[in-house]
XYZ file of C-alpha atoms in Angstrom:
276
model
C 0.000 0.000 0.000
C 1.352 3.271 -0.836
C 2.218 5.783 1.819
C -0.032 8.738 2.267
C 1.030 12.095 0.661
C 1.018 13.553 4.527
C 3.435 10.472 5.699
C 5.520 11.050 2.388
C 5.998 14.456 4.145
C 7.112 13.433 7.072
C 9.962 11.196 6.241
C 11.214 13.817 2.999
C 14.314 15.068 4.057
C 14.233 18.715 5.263
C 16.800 21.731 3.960
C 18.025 20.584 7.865
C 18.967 17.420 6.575
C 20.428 17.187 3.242
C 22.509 20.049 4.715
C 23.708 17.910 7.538
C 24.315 15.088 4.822
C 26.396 17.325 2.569
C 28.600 18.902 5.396
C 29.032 14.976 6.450
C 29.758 13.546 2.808
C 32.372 17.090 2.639
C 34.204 15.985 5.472
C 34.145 12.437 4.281
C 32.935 11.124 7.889
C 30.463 7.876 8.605
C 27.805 8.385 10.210
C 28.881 6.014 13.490
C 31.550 8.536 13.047
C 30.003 12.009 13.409
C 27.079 10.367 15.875
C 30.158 9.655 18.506
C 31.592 12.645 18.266
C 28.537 14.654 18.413
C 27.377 12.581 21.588
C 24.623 10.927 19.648
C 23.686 7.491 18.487
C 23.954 6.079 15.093
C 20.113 5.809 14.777
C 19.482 9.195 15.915
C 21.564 10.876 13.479
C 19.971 8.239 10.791
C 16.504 9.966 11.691
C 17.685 13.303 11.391
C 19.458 13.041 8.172
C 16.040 11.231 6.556
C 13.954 13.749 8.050
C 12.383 11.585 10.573
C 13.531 13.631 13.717
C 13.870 17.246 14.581
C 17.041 17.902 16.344
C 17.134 20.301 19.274
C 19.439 23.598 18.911
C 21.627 21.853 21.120
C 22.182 18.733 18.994
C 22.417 21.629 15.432
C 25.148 23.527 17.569
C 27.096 19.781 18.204
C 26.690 18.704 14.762
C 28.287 22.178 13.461
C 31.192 21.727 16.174
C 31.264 18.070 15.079
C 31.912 18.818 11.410
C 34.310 22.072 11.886
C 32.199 24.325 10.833
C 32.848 28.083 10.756
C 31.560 30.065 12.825
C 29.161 31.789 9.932
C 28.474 28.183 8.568
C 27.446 27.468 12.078
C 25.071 29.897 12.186
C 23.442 29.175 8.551
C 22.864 25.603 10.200
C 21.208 26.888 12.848
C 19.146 29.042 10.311
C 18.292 26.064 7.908
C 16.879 24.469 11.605
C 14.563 26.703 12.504
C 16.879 27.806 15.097
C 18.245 31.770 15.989
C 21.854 32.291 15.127
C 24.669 31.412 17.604
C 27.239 33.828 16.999
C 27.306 37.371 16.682
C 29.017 39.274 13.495
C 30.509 42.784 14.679
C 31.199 45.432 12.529
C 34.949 46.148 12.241
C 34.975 48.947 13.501
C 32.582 48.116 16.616
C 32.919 48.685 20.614
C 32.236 44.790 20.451
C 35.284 43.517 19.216
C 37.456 47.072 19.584
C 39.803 45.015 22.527
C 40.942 42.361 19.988
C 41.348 44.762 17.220
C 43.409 47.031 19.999
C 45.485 43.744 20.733
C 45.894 43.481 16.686
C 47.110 46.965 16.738
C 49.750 46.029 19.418
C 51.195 43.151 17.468
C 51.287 44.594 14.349
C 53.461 47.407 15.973
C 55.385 45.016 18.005
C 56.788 42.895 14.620
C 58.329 46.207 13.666
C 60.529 46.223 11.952
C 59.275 43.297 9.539
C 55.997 43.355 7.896
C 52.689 42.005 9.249
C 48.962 42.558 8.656
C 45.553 41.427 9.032
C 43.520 40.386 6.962
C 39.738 39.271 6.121
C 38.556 35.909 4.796
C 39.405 36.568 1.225
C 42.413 38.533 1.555
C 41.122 42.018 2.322
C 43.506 44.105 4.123
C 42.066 45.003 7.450
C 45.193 46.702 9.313
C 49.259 46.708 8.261
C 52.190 48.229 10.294
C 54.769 50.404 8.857
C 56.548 47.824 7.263
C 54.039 46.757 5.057
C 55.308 48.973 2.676
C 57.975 46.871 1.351
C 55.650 44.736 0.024
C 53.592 47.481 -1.961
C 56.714 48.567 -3.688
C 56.426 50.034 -6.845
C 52.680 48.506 -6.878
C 50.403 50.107 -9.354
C 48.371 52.640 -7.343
C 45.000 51.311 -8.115
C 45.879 47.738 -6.608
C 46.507 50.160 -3.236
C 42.754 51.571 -3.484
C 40.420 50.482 -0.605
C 39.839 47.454 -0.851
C 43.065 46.430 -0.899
C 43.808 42.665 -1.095
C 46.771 41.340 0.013
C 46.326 38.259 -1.820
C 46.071 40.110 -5.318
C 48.685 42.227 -4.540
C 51.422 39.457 -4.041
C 51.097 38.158 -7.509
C 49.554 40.693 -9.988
C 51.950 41.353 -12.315
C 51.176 45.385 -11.337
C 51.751 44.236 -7.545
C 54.399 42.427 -6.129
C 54.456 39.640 -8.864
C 57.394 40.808 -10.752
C 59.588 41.635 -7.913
C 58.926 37.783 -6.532
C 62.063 35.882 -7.633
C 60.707 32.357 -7.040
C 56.969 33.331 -8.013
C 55.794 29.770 -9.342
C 56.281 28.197 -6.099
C 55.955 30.548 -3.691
C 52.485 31.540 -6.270
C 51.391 27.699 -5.877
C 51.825 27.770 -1.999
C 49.500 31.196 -1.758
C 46.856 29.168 -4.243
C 46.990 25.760 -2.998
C 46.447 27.195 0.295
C 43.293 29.323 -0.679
C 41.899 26.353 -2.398
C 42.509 24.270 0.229
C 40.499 26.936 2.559
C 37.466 26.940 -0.406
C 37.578 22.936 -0.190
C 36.901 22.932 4.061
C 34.709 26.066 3.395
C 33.070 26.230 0.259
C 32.854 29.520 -0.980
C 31.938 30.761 -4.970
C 34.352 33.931 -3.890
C 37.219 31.783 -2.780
C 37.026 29.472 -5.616
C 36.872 33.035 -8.250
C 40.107 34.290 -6.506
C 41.940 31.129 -6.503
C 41.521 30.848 -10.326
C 42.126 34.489 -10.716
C 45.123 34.294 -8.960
C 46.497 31.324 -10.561
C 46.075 32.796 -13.672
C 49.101 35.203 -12.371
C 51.690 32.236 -12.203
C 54.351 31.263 -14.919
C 51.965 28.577 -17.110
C 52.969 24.760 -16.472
C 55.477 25.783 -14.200
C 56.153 22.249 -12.325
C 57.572 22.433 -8.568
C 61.237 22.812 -8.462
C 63.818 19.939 -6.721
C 63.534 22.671 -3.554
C 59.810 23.079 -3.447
C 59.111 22.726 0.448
C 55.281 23.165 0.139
C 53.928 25.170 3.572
C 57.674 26.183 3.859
C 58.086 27.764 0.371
C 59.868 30.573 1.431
C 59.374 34.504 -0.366
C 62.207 35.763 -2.323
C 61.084 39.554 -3.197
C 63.452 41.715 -5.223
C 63.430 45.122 -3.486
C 65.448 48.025 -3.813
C 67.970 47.578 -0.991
C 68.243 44.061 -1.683
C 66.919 40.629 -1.796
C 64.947 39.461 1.172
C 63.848 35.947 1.984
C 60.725 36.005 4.319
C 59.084 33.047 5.647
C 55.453 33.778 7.203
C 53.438 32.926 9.993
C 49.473 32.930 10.735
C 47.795 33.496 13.770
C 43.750 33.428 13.834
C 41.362 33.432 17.708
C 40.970 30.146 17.528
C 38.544 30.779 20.502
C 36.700 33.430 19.023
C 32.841 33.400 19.345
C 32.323 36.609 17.066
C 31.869 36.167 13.474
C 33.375 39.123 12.233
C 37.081 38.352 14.164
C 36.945 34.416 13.824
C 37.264 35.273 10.153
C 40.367 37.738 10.761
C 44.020 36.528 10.642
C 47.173 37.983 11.160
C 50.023 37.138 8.561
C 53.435 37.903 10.206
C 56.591 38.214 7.732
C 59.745 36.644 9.345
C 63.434 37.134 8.233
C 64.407 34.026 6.532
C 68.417 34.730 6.980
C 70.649 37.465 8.933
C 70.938 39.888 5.795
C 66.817 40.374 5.423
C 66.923 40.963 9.004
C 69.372 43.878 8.968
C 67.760 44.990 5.168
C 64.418 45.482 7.054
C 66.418 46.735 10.457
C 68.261 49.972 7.535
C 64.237 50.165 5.951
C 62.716 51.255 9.324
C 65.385 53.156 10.340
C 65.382 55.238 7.507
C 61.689 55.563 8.133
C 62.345 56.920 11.500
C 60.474 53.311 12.683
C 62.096 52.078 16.408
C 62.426 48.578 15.750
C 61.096 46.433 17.989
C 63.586 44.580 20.697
């Protein structure tokens, strides 16, 4: 006997559910596997993914934690639940968040005299320190325009590109790492920058014998000198604001002693007290 039209309702999977189901399939987890570490059973989770159950907020916000969500994917689960959001998004510029962006401002200026900014989720430049400007070096003006984005800047050929003396590795490490970042957290913008920016790099350009992947090291042609950076980047991993779980802060280390005393001569000649 066929199933009423109001029981063929009931078990059709809800927006809830299929989202649950692609995050899952994503992250290429089991179910046993995401219903243990969401304190659940097998069965339960089973139910919710068909449609047959409602999960309480609770069990949404578990399930998001579960899978590594963001903190804004997080919150669209809620939303596709029925539920309120979780997490607040500040503006930038907001009393909210002002003591993290303070503590920002205090690192930035502490790195001095190498460079260091912050940054948004697809590269917009949120704050820089004095140094930055080594990197936006004969850069064509409009690539400096608010908003500026770092990642566009290190390899247009009117940015940094032609001043980057290894720029097919060190251009594969910046893109395989912002495709990586679309893969965990899809994203049409992500995925329209990536190819942008590989469309930048020296065509069929294969890794060299010294390509060190996360390690690939900067090599940028400036007028004092060579430097060799290696970078660093720092996000609040225990953030619960949208807005500055999606910040992070790129430091620019000296790879070698003679970067280190190139960028010690840069700030002194900008009147910049080096930090230390």
């Amino acid at each position: 006997m066929a199933p009423t039209t109001a029981a063929a309702a009931e078990r059709r999977p809800s927006p809830f559910s299929r989202e649950v189901r692609r995050w899952r399939a994503l992250r290429r987890m089991r179910q046993l596997e995401l219903a243990a570490l969401a304190g659940t059973t097998q069965r339960h989770l089973s139910f919710i993914e068909s449609g047959r159950s409602a999960p309480g907020r609770a069990m949404v916000v578990r399930l998001a934690e579960s899978l590594a969500l963001s903190l804004r994917e997080r919150n669209a689960l809620l939303l596709t639940a029925g539920y309120a959001p979780a997490y607040e998004e500040s503006p930038r510029d907001g009393a909210a968040i002002e003591p993290a962006m303070t503590a920002l401002r205090s690192i930035l200026t502490g790195h001095l005299p190498y460079p260091a900014v912050v940054a948004g989720p697809r590269g917009e430049l949120v704050l820089a320190n004095a140094a930055f400007e080594v990197l936006t070096e004969g850069a064509a003006a409009r690539l400096l325009e608010p908003p500026v984005n770092v990642l566009r800047l290190a390899l247009h050929p009117e940015g940094m590109g032609p001043r980057v003396v290894n720029l097919a590795a060190w251009g594969r490490h910046v893109t395989e790492s912002l495709r990586a970042r679309a893969a965990a957290h899809p994203d049409g913008g992500l995925d329209a920058l990536a190819a942008e920016l590989a469309g930048y790099l020296p065509a069929g350009a294969p890794p060299g014998p010294d390509h060190l992947g996360f390690a690939v090291p900067l090599r940028l042609r400036t007028a004092g000198g060579e430097l060799r950076l290696l970078t660093t980047l720092t996000s609040f991993a225990t953030a619960v604001d949208v807005t500055l779980a999606e910040l992070h802060l790129e430091a620019f280390l000296p790879a070698d002693p003679e970067t280190a005393e190139l960028l010690r001569r840069r700030a002194a000649a900008r009147g910049a007290a080096p930090a230390g």
